[in-house]
XYZ file of N, CA, C and O in Angstrom:
828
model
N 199.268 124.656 99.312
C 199.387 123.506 100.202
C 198.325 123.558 101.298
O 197.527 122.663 101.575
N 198.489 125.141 102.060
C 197.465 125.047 102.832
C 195.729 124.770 102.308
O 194.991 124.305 103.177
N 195.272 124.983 101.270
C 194.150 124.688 100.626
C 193.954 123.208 99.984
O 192.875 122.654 99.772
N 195.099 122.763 99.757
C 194.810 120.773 100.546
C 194.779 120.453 100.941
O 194.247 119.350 100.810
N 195.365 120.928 102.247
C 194.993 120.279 103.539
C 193.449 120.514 103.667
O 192.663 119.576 103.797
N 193.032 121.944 103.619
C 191.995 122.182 103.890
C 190.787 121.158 103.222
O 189.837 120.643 103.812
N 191.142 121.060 101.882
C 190.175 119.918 101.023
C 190.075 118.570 101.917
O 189.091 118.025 102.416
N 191.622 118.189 101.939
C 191.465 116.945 102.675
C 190.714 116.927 103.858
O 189.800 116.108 103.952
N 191.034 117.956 105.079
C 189.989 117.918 105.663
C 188.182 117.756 105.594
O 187.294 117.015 106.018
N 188.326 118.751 104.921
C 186.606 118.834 104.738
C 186.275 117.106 104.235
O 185.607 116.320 104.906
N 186.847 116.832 103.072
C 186.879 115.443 102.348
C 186.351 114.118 103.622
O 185.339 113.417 103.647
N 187.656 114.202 104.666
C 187.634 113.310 105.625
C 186.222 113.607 106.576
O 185.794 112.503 106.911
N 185.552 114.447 106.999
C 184.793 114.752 108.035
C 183.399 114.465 107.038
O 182.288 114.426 107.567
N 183.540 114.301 105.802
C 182.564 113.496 105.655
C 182.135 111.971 105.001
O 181.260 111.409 104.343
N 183.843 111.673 105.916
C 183.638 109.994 105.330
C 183.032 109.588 107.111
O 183.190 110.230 108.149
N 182.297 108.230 106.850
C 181.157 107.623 107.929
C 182.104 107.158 109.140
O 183.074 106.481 108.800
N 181.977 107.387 110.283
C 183.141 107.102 111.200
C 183.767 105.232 111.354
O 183.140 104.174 111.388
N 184.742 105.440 111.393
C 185.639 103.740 111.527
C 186.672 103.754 111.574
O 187.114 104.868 111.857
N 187.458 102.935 111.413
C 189.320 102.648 111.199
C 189.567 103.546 109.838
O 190.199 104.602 109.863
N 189.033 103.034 108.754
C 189.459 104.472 107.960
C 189.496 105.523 107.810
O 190.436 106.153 107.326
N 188.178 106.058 108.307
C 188.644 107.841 109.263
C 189.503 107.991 110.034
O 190.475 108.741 109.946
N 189.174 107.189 110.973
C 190.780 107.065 111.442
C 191.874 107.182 111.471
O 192.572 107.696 112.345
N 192.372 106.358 109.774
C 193.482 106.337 109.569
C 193.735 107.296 109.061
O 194.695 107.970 109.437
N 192.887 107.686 107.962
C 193.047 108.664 107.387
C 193.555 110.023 108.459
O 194.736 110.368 108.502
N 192.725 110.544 109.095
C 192.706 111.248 110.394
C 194.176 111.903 110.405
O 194.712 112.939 110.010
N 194.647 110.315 111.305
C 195.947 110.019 111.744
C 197.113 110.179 110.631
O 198.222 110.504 111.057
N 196.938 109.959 109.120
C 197.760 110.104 107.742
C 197.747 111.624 107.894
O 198.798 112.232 108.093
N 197.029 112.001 107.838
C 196.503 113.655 107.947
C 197.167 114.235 108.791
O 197.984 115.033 108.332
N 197.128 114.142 109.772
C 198.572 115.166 111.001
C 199.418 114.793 111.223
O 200.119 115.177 112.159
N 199.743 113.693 110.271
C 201.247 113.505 110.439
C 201.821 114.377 109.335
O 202.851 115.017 109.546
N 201.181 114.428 108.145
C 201.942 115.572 106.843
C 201.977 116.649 107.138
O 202.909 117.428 106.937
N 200.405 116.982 107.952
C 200.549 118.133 108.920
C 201.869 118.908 109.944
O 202.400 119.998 110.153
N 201.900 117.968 110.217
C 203.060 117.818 110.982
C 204.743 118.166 110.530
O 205.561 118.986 110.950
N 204.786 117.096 109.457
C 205.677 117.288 108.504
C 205.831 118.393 107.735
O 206.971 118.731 107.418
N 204.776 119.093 107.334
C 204.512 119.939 106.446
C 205.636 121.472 107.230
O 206.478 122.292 106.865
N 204.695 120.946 108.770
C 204.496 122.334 109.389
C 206.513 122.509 109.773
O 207.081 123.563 109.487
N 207.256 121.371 110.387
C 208.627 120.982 110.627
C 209.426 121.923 109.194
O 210.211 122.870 109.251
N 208.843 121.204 107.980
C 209.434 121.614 106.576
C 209.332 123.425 106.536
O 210.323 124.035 106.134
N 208.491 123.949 106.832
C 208.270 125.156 106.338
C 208.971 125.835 107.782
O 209.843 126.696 107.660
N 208.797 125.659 108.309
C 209.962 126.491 109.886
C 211.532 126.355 109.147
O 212.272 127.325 108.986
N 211.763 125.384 108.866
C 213.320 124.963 108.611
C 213.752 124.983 107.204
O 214.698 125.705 106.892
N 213.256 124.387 106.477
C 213.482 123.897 104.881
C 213.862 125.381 104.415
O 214.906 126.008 104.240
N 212.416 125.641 104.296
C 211.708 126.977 103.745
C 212.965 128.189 104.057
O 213.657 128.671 103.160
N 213.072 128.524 105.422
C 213.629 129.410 106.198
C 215.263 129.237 105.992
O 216.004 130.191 105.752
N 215.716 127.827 106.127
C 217.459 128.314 105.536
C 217.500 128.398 104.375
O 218.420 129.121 103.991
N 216.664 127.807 103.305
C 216.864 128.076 102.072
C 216.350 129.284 101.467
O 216.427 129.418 100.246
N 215.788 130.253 102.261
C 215.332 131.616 101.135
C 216.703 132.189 100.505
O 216.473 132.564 99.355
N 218.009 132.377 100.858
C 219.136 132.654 100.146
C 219.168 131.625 98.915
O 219.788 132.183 98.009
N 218.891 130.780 98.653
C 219.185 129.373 97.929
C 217.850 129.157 97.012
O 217.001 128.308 97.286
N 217.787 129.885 96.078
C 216.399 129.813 95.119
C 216.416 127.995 94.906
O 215.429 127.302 95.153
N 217.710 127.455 94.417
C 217.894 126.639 93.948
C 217.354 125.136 95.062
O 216.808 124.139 94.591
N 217.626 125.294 96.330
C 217.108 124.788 97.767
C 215.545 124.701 97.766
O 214.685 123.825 97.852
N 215.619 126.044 97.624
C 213.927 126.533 97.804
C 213.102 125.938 96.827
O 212.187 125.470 97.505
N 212.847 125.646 95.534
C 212.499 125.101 94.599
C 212.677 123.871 95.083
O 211.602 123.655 95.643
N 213.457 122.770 95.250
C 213.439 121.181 95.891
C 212.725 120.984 96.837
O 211.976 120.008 96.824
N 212.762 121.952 98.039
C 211.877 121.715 99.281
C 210.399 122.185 98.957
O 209.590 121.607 99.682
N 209.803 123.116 98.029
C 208.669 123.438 98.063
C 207.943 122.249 97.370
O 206.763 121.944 97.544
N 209.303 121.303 96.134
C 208.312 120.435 95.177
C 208.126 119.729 95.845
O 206.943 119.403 95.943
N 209.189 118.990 96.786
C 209.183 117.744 97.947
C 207.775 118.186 98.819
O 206.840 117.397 98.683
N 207.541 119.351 99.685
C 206.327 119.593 100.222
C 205.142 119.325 99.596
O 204.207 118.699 100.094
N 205.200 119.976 98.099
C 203.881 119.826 97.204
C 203.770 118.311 97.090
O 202.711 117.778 97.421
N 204.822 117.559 96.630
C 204.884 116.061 96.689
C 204.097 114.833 97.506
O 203.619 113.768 97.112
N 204.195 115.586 99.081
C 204.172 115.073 100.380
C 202.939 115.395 100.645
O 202.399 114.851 101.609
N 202.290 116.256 99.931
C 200.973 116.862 100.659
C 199.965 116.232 99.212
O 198.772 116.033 99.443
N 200.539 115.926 97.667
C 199.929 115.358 96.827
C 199.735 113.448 97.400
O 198.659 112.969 97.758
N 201.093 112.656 97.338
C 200.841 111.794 97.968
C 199.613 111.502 99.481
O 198.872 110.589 99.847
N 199.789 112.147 99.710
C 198.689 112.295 101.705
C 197.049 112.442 100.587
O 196.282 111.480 100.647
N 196.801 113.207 99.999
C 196.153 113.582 99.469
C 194.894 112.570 98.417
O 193.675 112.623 98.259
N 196.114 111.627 97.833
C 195.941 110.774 96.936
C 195.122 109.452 98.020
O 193.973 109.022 97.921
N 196.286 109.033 99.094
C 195.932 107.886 99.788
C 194.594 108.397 100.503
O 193.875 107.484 100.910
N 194.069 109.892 100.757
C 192.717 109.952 101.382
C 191.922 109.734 100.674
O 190.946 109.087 101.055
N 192.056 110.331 98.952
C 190.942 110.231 98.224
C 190.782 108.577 98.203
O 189.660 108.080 98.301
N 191.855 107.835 98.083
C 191.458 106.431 97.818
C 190.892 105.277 99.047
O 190.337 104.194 98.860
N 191.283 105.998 100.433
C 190.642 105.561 101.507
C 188.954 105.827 101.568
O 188.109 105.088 102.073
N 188.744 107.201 100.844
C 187.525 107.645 100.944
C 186.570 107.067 99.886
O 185.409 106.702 100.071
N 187.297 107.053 98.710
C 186.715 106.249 97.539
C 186.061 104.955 98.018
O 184.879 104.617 98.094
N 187.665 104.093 98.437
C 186.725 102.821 98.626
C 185.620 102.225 99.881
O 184.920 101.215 99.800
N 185.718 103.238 101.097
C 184.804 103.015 101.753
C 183.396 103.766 101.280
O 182.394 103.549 101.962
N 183.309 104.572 100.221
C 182.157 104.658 100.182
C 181.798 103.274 99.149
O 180.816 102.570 99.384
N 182.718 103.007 98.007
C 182.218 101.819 97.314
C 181.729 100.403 98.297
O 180.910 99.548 97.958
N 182.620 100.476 99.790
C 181.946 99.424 99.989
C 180.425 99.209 100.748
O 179.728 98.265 101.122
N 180.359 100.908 100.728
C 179.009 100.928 101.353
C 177.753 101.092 100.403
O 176.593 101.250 100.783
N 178.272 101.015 98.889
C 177.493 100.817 98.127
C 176.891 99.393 97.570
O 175.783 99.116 97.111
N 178.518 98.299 97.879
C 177.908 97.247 97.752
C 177.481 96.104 98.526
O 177.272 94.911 98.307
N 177.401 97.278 99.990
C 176.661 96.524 101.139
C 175.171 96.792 100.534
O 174.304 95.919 100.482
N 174.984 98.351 100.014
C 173.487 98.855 99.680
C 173.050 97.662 98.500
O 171.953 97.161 98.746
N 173.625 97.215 97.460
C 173.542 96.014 96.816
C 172.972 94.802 97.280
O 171.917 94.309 96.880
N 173.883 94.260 98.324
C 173.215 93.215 98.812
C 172.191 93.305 99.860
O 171.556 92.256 99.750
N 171.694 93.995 100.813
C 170.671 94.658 101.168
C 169.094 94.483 99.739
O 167.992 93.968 99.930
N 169.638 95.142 98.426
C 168.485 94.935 97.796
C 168.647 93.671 96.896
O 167.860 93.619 95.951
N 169.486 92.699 97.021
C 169.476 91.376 96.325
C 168.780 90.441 97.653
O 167.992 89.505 97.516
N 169.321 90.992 98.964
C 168.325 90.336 100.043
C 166.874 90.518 99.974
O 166.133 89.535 99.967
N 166.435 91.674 99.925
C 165.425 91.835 99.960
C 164.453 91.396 98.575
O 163.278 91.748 98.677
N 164.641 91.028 97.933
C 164.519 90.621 96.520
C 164.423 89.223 96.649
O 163.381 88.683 96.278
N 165.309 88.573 97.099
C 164.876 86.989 97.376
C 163.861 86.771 98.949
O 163.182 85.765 99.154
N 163.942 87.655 99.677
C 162.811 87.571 100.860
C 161.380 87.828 100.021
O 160.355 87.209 100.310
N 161.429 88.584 99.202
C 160.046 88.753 98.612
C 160.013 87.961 97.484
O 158.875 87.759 97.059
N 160.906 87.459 96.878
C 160.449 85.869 96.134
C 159.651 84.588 97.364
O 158.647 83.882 97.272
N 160.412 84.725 98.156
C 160.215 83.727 98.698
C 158.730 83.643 99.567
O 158.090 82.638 99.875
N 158.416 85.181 99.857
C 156.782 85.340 100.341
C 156.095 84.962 99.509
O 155.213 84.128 99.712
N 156.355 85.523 98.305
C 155.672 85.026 97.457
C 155.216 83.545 97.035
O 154.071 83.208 96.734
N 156.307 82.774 97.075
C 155.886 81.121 97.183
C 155.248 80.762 98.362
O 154.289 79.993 98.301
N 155.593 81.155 99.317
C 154.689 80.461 100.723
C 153.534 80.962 100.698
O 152.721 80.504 101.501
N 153.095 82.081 99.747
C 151.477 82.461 99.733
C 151.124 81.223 98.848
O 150.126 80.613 99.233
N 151.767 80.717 97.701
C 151.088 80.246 96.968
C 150.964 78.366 97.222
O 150.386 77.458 96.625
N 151.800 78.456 98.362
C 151.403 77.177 98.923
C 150.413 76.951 100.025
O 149.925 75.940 100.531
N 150.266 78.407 100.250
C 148.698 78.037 101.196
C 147.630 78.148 99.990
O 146.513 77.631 99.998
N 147.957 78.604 99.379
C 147.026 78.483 98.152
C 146.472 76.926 97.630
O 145.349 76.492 97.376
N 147.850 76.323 97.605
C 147.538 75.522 96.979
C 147.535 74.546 97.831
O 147.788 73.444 97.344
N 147.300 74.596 99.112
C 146.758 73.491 100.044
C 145.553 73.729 101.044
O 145.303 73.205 102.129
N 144.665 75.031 100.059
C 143.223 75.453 100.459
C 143.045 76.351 101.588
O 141.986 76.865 101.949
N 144.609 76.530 102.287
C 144.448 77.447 103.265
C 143.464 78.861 102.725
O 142.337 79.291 102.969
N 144.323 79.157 102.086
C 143.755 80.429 101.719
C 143.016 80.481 100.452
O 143.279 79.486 99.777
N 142.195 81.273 99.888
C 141.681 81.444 98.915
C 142.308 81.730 97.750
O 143.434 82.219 97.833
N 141.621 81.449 96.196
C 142.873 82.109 95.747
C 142.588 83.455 95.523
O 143.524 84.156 95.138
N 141.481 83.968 95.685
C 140.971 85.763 95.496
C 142.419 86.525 96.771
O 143.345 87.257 96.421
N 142.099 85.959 98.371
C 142.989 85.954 99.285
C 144.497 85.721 98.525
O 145.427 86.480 98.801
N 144.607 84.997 97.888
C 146.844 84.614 97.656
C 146.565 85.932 96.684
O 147.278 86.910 96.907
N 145.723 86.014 95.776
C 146.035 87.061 95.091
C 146.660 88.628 95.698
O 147.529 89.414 95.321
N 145.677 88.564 96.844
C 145.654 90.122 97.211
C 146.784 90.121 98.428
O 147.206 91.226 98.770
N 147.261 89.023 99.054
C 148.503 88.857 99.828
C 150.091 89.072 98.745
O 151.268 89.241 99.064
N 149.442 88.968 97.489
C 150.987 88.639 96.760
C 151.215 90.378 96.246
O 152.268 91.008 96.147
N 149.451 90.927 95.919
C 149.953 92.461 95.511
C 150.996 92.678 96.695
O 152.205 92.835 96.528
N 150.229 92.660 98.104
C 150.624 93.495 99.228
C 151.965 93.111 99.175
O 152.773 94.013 98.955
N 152.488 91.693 99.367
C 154.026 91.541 99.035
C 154.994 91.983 98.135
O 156.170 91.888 98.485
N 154.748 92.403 97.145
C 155.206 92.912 96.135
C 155.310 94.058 96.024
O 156.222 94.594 95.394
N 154.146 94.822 96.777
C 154.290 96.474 96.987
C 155.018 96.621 98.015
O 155.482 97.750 98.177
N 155.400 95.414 99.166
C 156.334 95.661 100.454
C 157.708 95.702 99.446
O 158.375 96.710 99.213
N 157.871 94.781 99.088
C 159.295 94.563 98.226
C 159.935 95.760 97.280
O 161.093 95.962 96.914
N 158.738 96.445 97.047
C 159.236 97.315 95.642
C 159.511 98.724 96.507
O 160.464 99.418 96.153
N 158.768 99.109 97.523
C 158.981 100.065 98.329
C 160.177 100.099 98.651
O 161.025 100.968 98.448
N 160.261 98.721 99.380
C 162.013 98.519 100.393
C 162.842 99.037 98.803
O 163.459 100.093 98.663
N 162.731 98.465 98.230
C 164.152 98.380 97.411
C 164.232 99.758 96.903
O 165.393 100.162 96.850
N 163.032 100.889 96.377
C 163.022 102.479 95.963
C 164.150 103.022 97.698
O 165.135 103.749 97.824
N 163.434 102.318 98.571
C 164.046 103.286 99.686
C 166.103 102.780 99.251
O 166.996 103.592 99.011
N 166.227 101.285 99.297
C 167.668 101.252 99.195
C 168.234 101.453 97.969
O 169.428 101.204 97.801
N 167.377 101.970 96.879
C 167.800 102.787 95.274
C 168.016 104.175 95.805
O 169.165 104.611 95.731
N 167.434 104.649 96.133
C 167.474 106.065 97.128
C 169.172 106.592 97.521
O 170.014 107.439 97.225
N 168.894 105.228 98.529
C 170.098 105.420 99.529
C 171.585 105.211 98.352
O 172.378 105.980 97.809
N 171.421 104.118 98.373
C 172.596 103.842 96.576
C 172.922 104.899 96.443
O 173.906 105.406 96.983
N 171.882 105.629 95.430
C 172.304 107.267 94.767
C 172.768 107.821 95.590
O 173.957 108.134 95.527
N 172.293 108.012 96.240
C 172.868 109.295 97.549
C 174.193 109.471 97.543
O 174.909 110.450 97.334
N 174.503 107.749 97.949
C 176.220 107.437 98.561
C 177.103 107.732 97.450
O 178.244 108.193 97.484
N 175.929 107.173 95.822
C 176.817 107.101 94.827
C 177.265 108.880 94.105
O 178.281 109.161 93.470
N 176.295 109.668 94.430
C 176.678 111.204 93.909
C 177.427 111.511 94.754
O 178.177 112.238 94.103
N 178.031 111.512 96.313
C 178.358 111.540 97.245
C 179.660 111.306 96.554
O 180.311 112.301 96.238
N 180.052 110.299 96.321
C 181.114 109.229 95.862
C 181.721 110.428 94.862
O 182.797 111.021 94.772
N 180.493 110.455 94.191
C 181.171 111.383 92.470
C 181.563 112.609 92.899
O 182.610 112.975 92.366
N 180.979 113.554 93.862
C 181.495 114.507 93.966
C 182.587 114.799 94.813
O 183.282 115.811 94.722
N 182.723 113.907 95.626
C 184.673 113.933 96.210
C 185.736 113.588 95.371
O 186.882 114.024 95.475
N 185.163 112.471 94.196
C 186.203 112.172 92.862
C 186.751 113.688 92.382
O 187.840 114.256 92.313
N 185.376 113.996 92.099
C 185.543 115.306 91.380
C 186.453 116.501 92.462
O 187.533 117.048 92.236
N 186.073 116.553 92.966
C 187.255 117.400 94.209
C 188.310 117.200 94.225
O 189.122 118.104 94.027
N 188.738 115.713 94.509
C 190.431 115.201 94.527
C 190.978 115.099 93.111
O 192.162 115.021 92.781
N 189.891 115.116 92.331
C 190.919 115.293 90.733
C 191.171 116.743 90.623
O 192.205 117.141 90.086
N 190.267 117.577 91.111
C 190.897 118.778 91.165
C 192.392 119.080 91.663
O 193.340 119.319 90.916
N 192.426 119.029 93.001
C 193.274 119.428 93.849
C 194.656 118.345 93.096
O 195.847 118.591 92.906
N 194.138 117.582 92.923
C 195.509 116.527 92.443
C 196.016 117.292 90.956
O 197.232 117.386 90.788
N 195.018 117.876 89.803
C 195.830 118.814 88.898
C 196.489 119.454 89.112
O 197.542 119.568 88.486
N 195.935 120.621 90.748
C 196.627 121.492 90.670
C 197.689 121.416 91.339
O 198.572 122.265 91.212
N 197.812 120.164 92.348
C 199.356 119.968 92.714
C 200.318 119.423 91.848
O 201.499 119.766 91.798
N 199.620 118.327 90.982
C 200.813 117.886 89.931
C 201.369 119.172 88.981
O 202.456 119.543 88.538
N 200.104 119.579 88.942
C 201.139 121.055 87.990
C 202.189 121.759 88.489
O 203.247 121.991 87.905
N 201.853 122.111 89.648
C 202.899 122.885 90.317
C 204.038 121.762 90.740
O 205.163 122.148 90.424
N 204.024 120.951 91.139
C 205.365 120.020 91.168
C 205.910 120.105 89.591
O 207.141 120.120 89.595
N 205.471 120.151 88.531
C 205.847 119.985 87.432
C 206.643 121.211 86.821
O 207.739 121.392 86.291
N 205.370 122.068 87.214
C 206.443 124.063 86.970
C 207.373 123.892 87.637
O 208.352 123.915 86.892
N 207.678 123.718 88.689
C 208.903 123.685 89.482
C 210.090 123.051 89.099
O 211.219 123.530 89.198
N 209.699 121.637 88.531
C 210.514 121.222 87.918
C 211.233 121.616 86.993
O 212.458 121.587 86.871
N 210.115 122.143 86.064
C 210.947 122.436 85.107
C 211.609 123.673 85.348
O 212.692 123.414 84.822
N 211.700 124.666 85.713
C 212.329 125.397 86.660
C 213.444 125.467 86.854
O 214.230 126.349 86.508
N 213.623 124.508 87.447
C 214.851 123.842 88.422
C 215.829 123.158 87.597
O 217.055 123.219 87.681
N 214.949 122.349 86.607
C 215.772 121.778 85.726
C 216.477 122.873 84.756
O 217.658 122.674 84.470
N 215.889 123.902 84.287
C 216.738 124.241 83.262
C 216.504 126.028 83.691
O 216.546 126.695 82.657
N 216.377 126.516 84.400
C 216.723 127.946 85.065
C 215.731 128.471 83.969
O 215.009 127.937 83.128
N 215.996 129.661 84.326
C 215.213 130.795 83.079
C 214.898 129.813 82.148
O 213.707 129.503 82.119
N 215.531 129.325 81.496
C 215.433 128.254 80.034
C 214.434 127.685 80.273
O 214.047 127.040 79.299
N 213.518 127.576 81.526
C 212.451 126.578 81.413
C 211.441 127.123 81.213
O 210.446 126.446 80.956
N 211.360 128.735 81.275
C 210.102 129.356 81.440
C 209.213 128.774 80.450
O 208.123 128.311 80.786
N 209.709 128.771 78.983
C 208.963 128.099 77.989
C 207.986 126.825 78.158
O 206.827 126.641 77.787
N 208.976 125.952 78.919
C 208.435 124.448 79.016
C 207.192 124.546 80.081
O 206.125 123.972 79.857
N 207.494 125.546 81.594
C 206.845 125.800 82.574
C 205.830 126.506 82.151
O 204.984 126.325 83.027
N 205.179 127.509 81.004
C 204.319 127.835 80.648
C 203.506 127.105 80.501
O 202.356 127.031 80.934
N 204.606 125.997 79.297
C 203.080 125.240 78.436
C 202.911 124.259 79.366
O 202.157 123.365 78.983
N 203.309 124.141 80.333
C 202.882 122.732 81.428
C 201.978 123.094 81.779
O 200.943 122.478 81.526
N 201.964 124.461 82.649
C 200.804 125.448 83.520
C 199.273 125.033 81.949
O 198.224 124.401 82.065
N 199.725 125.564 81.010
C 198.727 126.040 80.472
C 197.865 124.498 80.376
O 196.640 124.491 80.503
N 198.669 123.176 80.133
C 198.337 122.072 79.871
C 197.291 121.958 80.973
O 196.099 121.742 80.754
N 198.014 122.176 82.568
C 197.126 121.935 83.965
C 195.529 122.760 83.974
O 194.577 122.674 84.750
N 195.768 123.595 82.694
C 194.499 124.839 82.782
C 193.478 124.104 82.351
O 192.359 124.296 82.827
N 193.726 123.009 81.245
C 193.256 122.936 80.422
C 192.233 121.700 80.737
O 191.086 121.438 80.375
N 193.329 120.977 81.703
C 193.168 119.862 82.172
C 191.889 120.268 83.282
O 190.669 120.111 83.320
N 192.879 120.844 84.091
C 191.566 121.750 85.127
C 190.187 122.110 84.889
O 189.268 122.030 85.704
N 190.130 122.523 83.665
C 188.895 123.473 82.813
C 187.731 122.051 82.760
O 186.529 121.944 83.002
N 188.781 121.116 82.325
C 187.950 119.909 81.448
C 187.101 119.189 82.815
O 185.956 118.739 82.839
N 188.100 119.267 83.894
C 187.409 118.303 84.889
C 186.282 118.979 85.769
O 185.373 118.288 86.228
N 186.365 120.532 86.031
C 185.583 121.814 86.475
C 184.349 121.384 86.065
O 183.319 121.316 86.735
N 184.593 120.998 84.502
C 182.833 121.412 83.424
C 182.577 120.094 83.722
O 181.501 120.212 84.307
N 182.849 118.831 83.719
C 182.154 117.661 84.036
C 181.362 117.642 85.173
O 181.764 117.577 86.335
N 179.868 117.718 84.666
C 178.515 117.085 85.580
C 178.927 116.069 86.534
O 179.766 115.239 86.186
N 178.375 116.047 87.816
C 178.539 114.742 88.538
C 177.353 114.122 87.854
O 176.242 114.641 87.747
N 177.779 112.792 87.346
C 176.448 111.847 87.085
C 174.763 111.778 87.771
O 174.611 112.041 88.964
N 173.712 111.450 87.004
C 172.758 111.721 87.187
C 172.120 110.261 87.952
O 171.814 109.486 87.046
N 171.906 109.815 88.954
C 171.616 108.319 88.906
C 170.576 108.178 89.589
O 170.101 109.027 90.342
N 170.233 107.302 89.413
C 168.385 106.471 89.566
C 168.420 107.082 90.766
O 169.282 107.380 91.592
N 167.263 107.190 90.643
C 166.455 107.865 92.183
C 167.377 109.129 92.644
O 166.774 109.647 93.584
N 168.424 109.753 92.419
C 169.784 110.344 93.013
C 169.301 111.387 92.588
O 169.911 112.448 92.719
């Protein structure tokens, strides 16, 4: 538990400051909080009570998976929307340099300028345009590997809490009798774990 919080932390301190750090923040010490209430009390009258103890640890694991879930998805979508601010940024800039482009070619074509001159104004525009947009392809990637590798973090931490809510369960549900079921769950979470560990964060333009 304490090593999700810890994720979540780290997770949050590097989302961009606003109301959703914020909230998040604020979601964050309150489970904290909760967490910390549960384990003084829960924890502590129930060590006589295996049967106690098992409900309050899954409910904790529960409480700290839920908190967990709503950061990754606070964090998710503010970085998506700062990807498709980075979007329109290069669809802006893309029609600003269409549009230089025509007003060269109407001094062109009303003798202002030469056309040797519109020619060599339209490279220079076009090399302004293609620059801007490498710099906001750049930035894109950045946010977008950024993006992939906190996915990849919170799918971690989210295996390894659903597993353990799940061993427990089964546990609880059927005493000794579950060890069987609680094995092959664990081993399922290994497996699961293993699979998401070896996945590459994506490779992306300019990134």
């Amino acid at each position: 538990l304490n090593n999700a919080i810890e994720t979540a932390e780290a997770m949050i301190a590097l989302m961009p400051d606003g109301l959703d750090k914020d909230k998040a923040i604020a979601d964050l010490e309150q489970a904290k909080a909760k967490l910390d209430k549960l384990t003084k009390t829960n924890f502590t009258d129930g060590k006589d009570d295996p049967e106690k103890w098992k409900d309050d640890w899954t409910g904790a694991v529960e409480m700290v998976s839920e908190l967990f879930q709503g950061v990754s998805s606070i964090i998710s979508s503010s970085y998506e929307r700062r990807i498709q601010a980075v979007d329109k940024e290069i669809e802006a800039n893309e029609e600003a340099g269409q549009k230089e482009l025509e007003r060269i070619q109407e001094l062109a074509d009303k003798g202002v300028i030469t056309t040797e001159e519109a020619e060599a104004r339209k490279r220079a525009a076009e090399d302004r345009t293609a620059k801007k947009n490498e710099e906001l392809e750049r930035k894109k990637a950045a946010l977008q590997t950024k993006q992939a590798k906190l996915e990849k973090t919170a799918n971690i931490a989210s295996v390894i809490m659903n597993t353990a809510v799940a061993v427990m369960k089964a546990w609880g549900q059927a005493g000794i009798f579950g060890a069987p079921m609680a094995a092959m769950i664990a081993a399922m979470g290994a497996i699961q774990l293993a699979t998401i560990i070896a996945q590459p964060i994506p490779k992306y333009k300019h990134g």
